Amino acid sequence: MQLKGKKVAVLVEDLYQELEVWYPLLRLKEAGAEALTVGKETGKTYTSKVGYPVVADKAFSEVSAADFDAVVMPGGYAPDILRRYPEVLKLVRDMDAAGKVVAAICHAGWVLCSAGILKGRRATCFFAIKDDLVNAGAQYVDEEVVVDANLITSRMPADLPAFCREIIRALAAGPQPVRQPAAPAGSGG
């Protein structure tokens, strides 16, 4: 199994886009990773935009970046809730700072904006939040999957095969060198 020994957090919250949780969750398990759903409360059932349930294996307060090799964030309306949890933003920042895989699809770009990790990075998202990514300092690219070191982003459910392919590739390769923050404009750096 290609990803044996790898551990992945798939973040969950109400109103998630069902394919963007279940496709990566099952695909990563199929590749041998231990993929866990992580939500506000352990054991709580979260429902998708159409009512499809998922139960959180762990709570945000019970996990840290040291526990995982990757974090995957789905779209839907869930990211607008996820971005309000300080524990989620800390997890995303810490995963990024460690060079671990940070993967966001569709509206999950909102979490990346709130975590403050997009400045000077290439990324994509659902077109409706393109301005949010750009205003957070990202270079928006309209492609099915964009990889910028450890950051992997995609636009919509139709991009899930490419999104998961790149997550699996990155996990198999291991952590990336720790990213240096972009120099402020006009700093000469």
PDB file of N, CA and C in Angstrom, residues 118-121 137 179-185 187 189:
ATOM      1  N   LEU A 118      -1.330  32.253   2.238  1.00  0.00           N
ATOM      2  CA  LEU A 118      -1.374  32.346   0.774  1.00  0.00           C
ATOM      3  C   LEU A 118      -0.448  33.390   0.155  1.00  0.00           C
ATOM      4  N   LYS A 119       0.083  34.295   0.925  1.00  0.00           N
ATOM      5  CA  LYS A 119       0.877  35.391   0.360  1.00  0.00           C
ATOM      6  C   LYS A 119       2.043  34.854  -0.475  1.00  0.00           C
ATOM      7  N   GLY A 120       2.053  35.261  -1.771  1.00  0.00           N
ATOM      8  CA  GLY A 120       3.124  34.866  -2.676  1.00  0.00           C
ATOM      9  C   GLY A 120       3.039  33.449  -3.197  1.00  0.00           C
ATOM     10  N   ARG A 121       1.898  32.779  -2.989  1.00  0.00           N
ATOM     11  CA  ARG A 121       1.762  31.389  -3.414  1.00  0.00           C
ATOM     12  C   ARG A 121       0.778  31.256  -4.562  1.00  0.00           C
ATOM     13  N   GLY A 137      -3.285  37.523  -1.075  1.00  0.00           N
ATOM     14  CA  GLY A 137      -1.914  37.500  -1.553  1.00  0.00           C
ATOM     15  C   GLY A 137      -1.547  36.363  -2.474  1.00  0.00           C
ATOM     16  N   ARG A 179       8.711  26.220   4.008  1.00  0.00           N
ATOM     17  CA  ARG A 179       8.520  27.379   3.146  1.00  0.00           C
ATOM     18  C   ARG A 179       8.924  28.655   3.875  1.00  0.00           C
ATOM     19  N   GLN A 180       9.651  29.500   3.178  1.00  0.00           N
ATOM     20  CA  GLN A 180       9.996  30.815   3.712  1.00  0.00           C
ATOM     21  C   GLN A 180       8.899  31.784   3.322  1.00  0.00           C
ATOM     22  N   PRO A 181       8.453  32.619   4.254  1.00  0.00           N
ATOM     23  CA  PRO A 181       7.400  33.590   3.913  1.00  0.00           C
ATOM     24  C   PRO A 181       7.873  34.522   2.803  1.00  0.00           C
ATOM     25  N   ALA A 182       6.931  34.951   2.000  1.00  0.00           N
ATOM     26  CA  ALA A 182       7.248  35.888   0.914  1.00  0.00           C
ATOM     27  C   ALA A 182       7.717  37.213   1.511  1.00  0.00           C
ATOM     28  N   ALA A 183       8.700  37.826   0.861  1.00  0.00           N
ATOM     29  CA  ALA A 183       9.189  39.133   1.311  1.00  0.00           C
ATOM     30  C   ALA A 183       8.125  40.184   1.021  1.00  0.00           C
ATOM     31  N   PRO A 184       7.942  41.129   1.934  1.00  0.00           N
ATOM     32  CA  PRO A 184       6.967  42.198   1.684  1.00  0.00           C
ATOM     33  C   PRO A 184       7.337  42.975   0.427  1.00  0.00           C
ATOM     34  N   ALA A 185       6.321  43.451  -0.285  1.00  0.00           N
ATOM     35  CA  ALA A 185       6.547  44.242  -1.497  1.00  0.00           C
ATOM     36  C   ALA A 185       7.421  45.446  -1.186  1.00  0.00           C
ATOM     37  N   SER A 187      10.551  45.437  -0.371  1.00  0.00           N
ATOM     38  CA  SER A 187      11.573  45.220   0.651  1.00  0.00           C
ATOM     39  C   SER A 187      12.924  44.895   0.029  1.00  0.00           C
ATOM     40  N   GLY A 189      13.772  42.114  -1.075  1.00  0.00           N
ATOM     41  CA  GLY A 189      14.139  40.743  -0.734  1.00  0.00           C
ATOM     42  C   GLY A 189      13.462  39.832  -1.609  1.00  0.00           C
TER      43      GLY A 189
END
